[in-house]
JSON list of N, CA and C in Angstrom, two decimals:
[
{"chain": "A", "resi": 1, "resn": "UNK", "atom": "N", "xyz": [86.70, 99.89, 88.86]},
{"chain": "A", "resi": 1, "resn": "UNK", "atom": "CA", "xyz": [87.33, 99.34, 90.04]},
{"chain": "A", "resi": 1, "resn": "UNK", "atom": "C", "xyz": [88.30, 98.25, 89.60]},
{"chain": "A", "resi": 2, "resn": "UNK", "atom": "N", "xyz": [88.98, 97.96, 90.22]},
{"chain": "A", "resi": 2, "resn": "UNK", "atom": "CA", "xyz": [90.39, 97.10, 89.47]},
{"chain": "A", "resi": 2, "resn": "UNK", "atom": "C", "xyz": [90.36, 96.56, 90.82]},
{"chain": "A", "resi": 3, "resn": "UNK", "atom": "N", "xyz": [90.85, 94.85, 90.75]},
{"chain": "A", "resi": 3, "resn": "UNK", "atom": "CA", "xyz": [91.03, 94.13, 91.72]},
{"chain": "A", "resi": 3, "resn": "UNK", "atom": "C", "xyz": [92.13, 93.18, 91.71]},
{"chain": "A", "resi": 4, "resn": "UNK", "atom": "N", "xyz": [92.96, 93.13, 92.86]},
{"chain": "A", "resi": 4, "resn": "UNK", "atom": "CA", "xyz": [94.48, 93.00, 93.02]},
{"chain": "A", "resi": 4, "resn": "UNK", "atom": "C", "xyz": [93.86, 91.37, 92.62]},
{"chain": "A", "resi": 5, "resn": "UNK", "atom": "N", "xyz": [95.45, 91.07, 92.40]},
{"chain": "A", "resi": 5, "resn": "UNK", "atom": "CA", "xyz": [95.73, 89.44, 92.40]},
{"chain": "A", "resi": 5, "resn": "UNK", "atom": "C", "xyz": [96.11, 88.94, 93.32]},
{"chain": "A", "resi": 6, "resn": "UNK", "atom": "N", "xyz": [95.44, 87.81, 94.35]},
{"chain": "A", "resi": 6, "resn": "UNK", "atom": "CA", "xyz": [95.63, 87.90, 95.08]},
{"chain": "A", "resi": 6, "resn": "UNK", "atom": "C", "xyz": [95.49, 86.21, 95.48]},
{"chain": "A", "resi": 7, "resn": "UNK", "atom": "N", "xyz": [96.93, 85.52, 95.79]},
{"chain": "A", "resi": 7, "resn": "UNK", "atom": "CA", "xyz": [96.97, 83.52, 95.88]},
{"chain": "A", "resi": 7, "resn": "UNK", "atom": "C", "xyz": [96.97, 83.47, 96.91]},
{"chain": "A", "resi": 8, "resn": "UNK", "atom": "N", "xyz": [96.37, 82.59, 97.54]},
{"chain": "A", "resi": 8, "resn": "UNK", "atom": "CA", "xyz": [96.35, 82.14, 99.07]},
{"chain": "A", "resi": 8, "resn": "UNK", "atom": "C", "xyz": [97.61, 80.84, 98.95]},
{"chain": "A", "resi": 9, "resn": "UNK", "atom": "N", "xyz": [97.65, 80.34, 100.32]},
{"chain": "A", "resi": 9, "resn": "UNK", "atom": "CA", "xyz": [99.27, 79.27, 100.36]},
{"chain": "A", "resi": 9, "resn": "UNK", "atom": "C", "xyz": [98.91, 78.13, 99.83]},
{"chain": "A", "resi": 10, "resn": "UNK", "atom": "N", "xyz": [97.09, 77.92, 99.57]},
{"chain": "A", "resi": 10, "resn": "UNK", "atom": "CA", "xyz": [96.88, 76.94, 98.92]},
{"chain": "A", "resi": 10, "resn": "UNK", "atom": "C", "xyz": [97.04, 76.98, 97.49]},
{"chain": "A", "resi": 11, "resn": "UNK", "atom": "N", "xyz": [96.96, 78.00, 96.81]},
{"chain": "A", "resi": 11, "resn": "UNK", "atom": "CA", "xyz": [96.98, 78.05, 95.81]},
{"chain": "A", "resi": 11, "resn": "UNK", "atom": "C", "xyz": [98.09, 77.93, 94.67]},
{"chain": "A", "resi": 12, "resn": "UNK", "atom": "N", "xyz": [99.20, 78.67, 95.82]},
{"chain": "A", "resi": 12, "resn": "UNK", "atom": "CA", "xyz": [100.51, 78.58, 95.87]},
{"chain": "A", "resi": 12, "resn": "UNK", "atom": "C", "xyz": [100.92, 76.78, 95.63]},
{"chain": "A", "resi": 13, "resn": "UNK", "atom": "N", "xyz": [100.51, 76.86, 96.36]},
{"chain": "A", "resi": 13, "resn": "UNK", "atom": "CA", "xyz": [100.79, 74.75, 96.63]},
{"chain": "A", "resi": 13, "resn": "UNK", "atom": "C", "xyz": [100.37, 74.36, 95.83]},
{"chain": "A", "resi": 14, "resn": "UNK", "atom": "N", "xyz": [99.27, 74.41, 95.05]},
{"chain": "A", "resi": 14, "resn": "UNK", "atom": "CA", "xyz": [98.69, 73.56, 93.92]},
{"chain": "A", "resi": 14, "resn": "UNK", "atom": "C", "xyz": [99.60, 73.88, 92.49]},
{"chain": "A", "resi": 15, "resn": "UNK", "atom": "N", "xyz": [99.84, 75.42, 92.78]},
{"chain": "A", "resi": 15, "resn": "UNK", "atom": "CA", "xyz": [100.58, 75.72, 91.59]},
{"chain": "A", "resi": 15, "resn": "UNK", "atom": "C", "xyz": [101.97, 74.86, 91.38]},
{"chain": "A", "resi": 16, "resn": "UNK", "atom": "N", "xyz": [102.68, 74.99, 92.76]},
{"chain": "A", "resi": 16, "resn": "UNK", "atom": "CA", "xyz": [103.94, 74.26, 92.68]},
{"chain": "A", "resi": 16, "resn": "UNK", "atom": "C", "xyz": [103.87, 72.79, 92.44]},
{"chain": "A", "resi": 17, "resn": "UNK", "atom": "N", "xyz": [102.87, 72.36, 92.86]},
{"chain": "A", "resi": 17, "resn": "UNK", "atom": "CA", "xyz": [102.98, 70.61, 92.76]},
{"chain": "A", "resi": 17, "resn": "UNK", "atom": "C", "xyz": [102.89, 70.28, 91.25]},
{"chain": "A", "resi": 18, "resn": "UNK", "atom": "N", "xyz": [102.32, 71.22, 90.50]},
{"chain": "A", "resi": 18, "resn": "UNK", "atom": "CA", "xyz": [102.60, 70.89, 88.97]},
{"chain": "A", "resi": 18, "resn": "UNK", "atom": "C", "xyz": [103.88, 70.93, 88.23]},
{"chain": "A", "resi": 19, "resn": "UNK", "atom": "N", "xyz": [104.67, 71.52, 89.09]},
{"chain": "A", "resi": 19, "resn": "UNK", "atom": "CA", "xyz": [105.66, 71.40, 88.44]},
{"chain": "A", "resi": 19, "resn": "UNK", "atom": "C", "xyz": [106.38, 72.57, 87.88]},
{"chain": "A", "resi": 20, "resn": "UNK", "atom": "N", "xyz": [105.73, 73.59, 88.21]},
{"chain": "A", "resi": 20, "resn": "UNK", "atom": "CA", "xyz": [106.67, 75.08, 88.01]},
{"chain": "A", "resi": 20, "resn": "UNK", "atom": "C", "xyz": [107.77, 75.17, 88.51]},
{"chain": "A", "resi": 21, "resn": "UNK", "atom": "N", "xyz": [108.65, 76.21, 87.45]},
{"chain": "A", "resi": 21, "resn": "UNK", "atom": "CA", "xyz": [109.66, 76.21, 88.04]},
{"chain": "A", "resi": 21, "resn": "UNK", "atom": "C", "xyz": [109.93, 77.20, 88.91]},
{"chain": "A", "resi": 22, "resn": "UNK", "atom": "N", "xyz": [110.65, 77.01, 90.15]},
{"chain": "A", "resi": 22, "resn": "UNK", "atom": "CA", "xyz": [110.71, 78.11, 90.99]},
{"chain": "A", "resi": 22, "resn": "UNK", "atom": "C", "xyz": [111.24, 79.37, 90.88]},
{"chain": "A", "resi": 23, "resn": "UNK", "atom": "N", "xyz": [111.56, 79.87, 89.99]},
{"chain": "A", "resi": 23, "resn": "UNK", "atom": "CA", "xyz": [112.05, 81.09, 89.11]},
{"chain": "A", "resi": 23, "resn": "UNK", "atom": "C", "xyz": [110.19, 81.58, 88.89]},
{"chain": "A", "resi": 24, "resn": "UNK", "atom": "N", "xyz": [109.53, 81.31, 88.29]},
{"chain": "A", "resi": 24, "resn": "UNK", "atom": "CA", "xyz": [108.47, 81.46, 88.41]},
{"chain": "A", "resi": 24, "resn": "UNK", "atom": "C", "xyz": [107.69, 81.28, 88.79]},
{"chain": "A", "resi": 25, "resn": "UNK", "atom": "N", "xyz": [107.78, 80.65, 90.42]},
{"chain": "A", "resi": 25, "resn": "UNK", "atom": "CA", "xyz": [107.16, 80.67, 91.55]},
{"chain": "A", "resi": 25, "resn": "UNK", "atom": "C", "xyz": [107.01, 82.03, 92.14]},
{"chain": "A", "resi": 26, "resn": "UNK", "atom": "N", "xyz": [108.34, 82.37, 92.22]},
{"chain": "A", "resi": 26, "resn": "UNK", "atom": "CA", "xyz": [108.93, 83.27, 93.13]},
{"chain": "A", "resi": 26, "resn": "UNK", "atom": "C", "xyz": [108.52, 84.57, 92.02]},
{"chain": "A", "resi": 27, "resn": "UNK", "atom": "N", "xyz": [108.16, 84.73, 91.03]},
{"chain": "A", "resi": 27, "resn": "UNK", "atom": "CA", "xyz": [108.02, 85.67, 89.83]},
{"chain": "A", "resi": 27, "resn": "UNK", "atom": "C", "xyz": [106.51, 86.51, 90.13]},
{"chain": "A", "resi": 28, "resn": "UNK", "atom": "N", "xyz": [105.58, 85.34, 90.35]},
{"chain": "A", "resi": 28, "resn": "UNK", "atom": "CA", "xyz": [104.02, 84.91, 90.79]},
{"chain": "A", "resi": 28, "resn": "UNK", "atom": "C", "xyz": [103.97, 86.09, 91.96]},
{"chain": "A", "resi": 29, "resn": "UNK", "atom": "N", "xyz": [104.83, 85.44, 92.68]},
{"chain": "A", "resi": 29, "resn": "UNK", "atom": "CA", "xyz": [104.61, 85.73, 94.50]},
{"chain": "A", "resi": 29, "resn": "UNK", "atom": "C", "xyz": [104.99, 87.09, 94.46]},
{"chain": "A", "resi": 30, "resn": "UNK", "atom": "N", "xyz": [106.08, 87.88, 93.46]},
{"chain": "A", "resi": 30, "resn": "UNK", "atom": "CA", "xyz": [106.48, 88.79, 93.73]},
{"chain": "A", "resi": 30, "resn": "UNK", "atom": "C", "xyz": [105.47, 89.89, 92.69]},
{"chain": "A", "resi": 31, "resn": "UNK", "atom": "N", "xyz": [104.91, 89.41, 92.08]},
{"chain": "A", "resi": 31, "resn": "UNK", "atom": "CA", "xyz": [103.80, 90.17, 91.26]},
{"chain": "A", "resi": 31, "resn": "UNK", "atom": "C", "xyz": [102.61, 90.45, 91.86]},
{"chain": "A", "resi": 32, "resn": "UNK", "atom": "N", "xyz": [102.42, 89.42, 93.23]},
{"chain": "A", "resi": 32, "resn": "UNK", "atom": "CA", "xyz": [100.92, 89.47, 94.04]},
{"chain": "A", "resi": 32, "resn": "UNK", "atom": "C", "xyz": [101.26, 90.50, 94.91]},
{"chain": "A", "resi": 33, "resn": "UNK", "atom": "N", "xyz": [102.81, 90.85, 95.46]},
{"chain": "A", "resi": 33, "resn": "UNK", "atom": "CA", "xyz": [103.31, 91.69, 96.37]},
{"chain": "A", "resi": 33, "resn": "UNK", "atom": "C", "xyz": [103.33, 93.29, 95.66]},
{"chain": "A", "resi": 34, "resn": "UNK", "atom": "N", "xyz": [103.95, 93.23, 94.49]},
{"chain": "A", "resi": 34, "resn": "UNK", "atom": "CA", "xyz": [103.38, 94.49, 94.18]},
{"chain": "A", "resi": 34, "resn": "UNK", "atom": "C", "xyz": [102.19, 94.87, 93.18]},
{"chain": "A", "resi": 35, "resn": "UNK", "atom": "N", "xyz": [101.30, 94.33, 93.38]},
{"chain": "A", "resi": 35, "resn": "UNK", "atom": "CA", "xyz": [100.36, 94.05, 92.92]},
{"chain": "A", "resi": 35, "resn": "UNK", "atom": "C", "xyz": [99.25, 94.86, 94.70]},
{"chain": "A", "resi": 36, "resn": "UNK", "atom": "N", "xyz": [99.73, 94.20, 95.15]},
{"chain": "A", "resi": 36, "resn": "UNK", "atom": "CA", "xyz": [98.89, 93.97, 97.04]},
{"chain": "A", "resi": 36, "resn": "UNK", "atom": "C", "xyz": [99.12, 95.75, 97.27]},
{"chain": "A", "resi": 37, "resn": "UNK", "atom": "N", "xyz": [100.80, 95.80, 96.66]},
{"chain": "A", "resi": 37, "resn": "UNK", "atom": "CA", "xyz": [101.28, 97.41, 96.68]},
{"chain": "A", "resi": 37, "resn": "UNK", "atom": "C", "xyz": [101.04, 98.65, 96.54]},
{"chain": "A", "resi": 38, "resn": "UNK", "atom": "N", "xyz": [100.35, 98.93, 95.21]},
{"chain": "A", "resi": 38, "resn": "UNK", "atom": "CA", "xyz": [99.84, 99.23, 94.12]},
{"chain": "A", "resi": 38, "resn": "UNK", "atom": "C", "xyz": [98.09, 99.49, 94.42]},
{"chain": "A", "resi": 39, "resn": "UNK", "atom": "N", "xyz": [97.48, 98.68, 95.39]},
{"chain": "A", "resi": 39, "resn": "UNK", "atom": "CA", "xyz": [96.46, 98.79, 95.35]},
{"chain": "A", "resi": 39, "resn": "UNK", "atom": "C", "xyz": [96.56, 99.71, 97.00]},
{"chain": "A", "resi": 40, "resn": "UNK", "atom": "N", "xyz": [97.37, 99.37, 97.86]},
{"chain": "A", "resi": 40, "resn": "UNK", "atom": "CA", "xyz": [97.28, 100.03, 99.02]},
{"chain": "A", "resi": 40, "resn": "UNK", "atom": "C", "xyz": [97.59, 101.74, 98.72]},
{"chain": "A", "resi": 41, "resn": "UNK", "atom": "N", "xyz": [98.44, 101.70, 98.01]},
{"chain": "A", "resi": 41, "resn": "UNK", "atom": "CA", "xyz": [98.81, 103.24, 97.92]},
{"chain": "A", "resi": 41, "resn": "UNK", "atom": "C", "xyz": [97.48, 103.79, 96.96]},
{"chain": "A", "resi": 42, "resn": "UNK", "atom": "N", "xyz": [97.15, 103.60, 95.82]},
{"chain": "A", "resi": 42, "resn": "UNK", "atom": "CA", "xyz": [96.35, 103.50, 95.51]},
{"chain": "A", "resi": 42, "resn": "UNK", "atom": "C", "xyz": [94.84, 104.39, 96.61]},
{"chain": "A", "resi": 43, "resn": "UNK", "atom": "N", "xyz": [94.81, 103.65, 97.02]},
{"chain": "A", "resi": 43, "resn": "UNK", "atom": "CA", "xyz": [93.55, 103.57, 97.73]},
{"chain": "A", "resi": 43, "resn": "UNK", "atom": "C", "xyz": [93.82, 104.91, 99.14]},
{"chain": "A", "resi": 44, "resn": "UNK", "atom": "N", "xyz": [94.88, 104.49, 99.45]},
{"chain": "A", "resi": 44, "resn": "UNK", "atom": "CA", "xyz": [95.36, 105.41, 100.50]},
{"chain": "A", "resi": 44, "resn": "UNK", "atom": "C", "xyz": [95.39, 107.02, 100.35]},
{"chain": "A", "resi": 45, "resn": "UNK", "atom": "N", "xyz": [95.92, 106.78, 98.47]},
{"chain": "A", "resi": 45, "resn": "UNK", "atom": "CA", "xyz": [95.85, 108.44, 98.11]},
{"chain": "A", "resi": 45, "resn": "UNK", "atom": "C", "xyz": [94.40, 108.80, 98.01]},
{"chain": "A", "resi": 46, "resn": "UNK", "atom": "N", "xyz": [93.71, 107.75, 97.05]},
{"chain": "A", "resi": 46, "resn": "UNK", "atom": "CA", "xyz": [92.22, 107.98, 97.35]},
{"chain": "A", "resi": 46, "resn": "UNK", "atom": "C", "xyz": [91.43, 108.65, 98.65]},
{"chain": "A", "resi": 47, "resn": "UNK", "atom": "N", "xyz": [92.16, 108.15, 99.69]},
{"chain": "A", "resi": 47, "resn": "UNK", "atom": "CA", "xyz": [91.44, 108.67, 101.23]},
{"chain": "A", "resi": 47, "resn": "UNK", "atom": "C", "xyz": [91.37, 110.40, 101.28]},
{"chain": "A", "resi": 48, "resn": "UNK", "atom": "N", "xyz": [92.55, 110.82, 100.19]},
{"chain": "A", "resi": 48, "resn": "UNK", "atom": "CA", "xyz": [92.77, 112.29, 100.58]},
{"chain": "A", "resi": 48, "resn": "UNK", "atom": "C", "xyz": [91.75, 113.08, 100.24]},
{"chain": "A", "resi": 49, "resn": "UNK", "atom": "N", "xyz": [90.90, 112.37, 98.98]},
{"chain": "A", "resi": 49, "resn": "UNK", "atom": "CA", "xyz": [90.37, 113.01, 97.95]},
{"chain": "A", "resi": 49, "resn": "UNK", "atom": "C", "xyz": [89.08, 113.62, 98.32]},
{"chain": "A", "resi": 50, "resn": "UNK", "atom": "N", "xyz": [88.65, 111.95, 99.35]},
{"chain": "A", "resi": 50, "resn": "UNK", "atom": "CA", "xyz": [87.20, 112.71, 99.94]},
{"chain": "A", "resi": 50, "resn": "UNK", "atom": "C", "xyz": [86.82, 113.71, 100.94]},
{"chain": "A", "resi": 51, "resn": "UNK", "atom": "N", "xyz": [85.78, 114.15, 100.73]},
{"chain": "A", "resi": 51, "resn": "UNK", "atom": "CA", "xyz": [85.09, 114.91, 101.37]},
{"chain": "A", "resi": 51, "resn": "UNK", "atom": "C", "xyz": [85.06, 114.64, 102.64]},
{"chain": "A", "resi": 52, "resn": "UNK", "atom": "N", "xyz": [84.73, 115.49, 103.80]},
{"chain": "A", "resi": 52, "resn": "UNK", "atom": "CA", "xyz": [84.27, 114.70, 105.34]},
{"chain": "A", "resi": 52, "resn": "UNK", "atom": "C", "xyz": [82.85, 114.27, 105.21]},
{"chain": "A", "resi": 53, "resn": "UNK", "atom": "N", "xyz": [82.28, 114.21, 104.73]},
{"chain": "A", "resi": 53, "resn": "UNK", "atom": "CA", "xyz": [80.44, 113.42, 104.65]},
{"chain": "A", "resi": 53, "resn": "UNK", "atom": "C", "xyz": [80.80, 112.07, 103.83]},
{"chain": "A", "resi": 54, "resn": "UNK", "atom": "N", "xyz": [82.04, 112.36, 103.06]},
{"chain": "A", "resi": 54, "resn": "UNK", "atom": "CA", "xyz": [81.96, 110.45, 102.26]},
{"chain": "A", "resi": 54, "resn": "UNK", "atom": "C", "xyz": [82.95, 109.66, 103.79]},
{"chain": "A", "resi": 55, "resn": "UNK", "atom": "N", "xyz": [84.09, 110.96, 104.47]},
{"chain": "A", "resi": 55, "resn": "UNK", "atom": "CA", "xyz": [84.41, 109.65, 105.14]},
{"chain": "A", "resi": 55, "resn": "UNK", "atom": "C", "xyz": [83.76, 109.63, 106.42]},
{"chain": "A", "resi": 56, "resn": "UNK", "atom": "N", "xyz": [82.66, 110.37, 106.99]},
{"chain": "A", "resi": 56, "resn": "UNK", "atom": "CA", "xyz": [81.73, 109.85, 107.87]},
{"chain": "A", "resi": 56, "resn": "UNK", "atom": "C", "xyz": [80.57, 108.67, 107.13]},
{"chain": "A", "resi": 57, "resn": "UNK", "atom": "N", "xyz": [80.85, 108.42, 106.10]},
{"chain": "A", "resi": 57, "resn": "UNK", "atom": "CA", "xyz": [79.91, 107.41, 105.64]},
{"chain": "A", "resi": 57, "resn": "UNK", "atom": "C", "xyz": [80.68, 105.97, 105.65]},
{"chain": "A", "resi": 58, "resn": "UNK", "atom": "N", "xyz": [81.76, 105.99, 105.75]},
{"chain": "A", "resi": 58, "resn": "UNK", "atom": "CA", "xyz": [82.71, 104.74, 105.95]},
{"chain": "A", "resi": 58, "resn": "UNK", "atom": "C", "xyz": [83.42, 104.92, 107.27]},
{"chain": "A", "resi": 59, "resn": "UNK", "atom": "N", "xyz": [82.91, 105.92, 108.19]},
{"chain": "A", "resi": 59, "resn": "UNK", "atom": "CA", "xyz": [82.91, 105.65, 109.57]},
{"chain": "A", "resi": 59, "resn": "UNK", "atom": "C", "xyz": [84.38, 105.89, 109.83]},
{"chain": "A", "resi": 60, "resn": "UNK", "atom": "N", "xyz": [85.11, 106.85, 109.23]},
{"chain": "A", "resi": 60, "resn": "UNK", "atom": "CA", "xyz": [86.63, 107.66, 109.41]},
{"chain": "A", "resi": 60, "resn": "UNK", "atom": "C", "xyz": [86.34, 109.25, 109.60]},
{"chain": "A", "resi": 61, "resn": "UNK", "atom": "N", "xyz": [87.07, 109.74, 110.41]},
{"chain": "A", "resi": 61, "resn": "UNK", "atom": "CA", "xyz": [87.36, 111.08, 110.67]},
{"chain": "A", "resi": 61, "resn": "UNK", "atom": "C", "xyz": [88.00, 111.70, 109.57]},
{"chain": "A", "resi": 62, "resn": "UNK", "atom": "N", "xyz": [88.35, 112.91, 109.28]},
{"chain": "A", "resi": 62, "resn": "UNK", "atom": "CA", "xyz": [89.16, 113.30, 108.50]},
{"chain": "A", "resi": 62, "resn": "UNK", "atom": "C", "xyz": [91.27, 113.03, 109.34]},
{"chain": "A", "resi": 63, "resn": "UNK", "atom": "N", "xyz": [91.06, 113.52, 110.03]},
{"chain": "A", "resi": 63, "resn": "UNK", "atom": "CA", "xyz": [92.61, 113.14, 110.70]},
{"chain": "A", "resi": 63, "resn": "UNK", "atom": "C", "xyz": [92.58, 111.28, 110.47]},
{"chain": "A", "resi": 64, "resn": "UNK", "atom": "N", "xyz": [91.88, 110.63, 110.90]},
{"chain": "A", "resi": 64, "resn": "UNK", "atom": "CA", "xyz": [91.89, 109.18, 110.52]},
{"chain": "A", "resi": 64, "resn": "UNK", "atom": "C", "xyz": [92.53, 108.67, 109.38]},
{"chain": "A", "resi": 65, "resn": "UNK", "atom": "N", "xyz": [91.32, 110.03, 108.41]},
{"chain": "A", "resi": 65, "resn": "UNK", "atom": "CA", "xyz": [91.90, 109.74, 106.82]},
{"chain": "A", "resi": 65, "resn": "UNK", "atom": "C", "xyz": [93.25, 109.85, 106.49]},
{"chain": "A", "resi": 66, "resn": "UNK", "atom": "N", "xyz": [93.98, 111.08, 107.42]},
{"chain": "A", "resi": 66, "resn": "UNK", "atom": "CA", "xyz": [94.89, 111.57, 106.74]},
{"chain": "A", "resi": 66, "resn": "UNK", "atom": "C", "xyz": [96.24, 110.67, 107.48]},
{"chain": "A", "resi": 67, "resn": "UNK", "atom": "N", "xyz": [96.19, 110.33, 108.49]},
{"chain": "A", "resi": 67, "resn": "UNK", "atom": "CA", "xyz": [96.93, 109.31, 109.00]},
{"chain": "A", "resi": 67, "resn": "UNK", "atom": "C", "xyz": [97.07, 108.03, 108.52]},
{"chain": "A", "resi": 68, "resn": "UNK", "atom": "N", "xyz": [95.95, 107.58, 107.70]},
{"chain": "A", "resi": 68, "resn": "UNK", "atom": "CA", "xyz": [96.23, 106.38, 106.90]},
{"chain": "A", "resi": 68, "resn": "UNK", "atom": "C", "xyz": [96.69, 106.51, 105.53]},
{"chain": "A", "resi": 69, "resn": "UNK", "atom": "N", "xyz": [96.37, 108.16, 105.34]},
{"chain": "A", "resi": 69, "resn": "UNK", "atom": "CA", "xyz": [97.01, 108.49, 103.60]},
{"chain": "A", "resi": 69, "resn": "UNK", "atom": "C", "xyz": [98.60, 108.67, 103.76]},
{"chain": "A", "resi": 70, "resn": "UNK", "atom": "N", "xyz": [98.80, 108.96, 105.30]},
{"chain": "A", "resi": 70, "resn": "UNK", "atom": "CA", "xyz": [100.46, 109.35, 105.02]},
{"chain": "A", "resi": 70, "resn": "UNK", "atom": "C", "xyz": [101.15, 108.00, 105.30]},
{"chain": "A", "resi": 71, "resn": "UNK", "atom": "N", "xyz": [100.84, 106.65, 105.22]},
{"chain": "A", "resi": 71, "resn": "UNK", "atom": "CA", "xyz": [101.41, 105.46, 105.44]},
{"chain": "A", "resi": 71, "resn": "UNK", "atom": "C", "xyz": [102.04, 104.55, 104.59]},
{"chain": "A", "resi": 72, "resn": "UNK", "atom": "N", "xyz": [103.11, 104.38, 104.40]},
{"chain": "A", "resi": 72, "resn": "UNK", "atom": "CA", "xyz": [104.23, 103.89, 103.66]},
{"chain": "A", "resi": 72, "resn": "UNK", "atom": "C", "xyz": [103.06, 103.05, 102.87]},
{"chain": "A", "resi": 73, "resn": "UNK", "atom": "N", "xyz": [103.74, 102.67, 101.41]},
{"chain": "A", "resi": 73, "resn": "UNK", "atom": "CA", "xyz": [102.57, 101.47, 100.95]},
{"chain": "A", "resi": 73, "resn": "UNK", "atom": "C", "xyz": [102.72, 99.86, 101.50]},
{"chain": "A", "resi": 74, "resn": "UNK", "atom": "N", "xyz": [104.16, 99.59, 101.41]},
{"chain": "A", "resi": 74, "resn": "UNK", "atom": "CA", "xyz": [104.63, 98.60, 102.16]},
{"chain": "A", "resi": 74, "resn": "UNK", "atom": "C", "xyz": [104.45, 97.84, 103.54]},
{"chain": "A", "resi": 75, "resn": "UNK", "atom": "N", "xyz": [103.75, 99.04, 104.24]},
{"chain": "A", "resi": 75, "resn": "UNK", "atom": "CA", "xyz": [102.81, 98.87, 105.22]},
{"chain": "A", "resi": 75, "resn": "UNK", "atom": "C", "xyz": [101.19, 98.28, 105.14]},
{"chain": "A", "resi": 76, "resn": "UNK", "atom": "N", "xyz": [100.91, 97.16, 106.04]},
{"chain": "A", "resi": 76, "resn": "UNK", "atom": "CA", "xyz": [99.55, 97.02, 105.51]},
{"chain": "A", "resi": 76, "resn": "UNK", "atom": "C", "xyz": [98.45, 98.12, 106.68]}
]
């Protein structure tokens, strides 16, 4: 299992008050975005894969599934 990177605005803030430069502020932020990316599509193609008994066990239909597998990744 692999788990996104993922800064909250506080974290963000602590980072900047040290003194980074904003070239690599903005470097950070854009690595958590496709990072956030990466894991949605990811996961989304995953939905296709299962069976209908794994996604009645996480409480999705199969059309459910397949409506959330056909969703842009950029979309949350």
């Amino acid at each position: 299992m692999t788990h996104a990177l993922t800064l909250s605005s506080e974290m963000l803030a602590t980072i900047n008050t040290r003194g980074m430069p904003i070239a690599a502020l903005l470097a950070v932020k854009f690595a958590v975005c496709v990072t956030k990316w990466a894991t949605r599509r990811r996961t989304r193609m995953a939905l296709r894969k299962l069976e209908s008994w794994q996604l009645r066990d996480v409480g999705l239909t199969p059309d459910q599934a397949e409506t959330e597998a056909c969703r842009v990744f950029w979309k949350p």
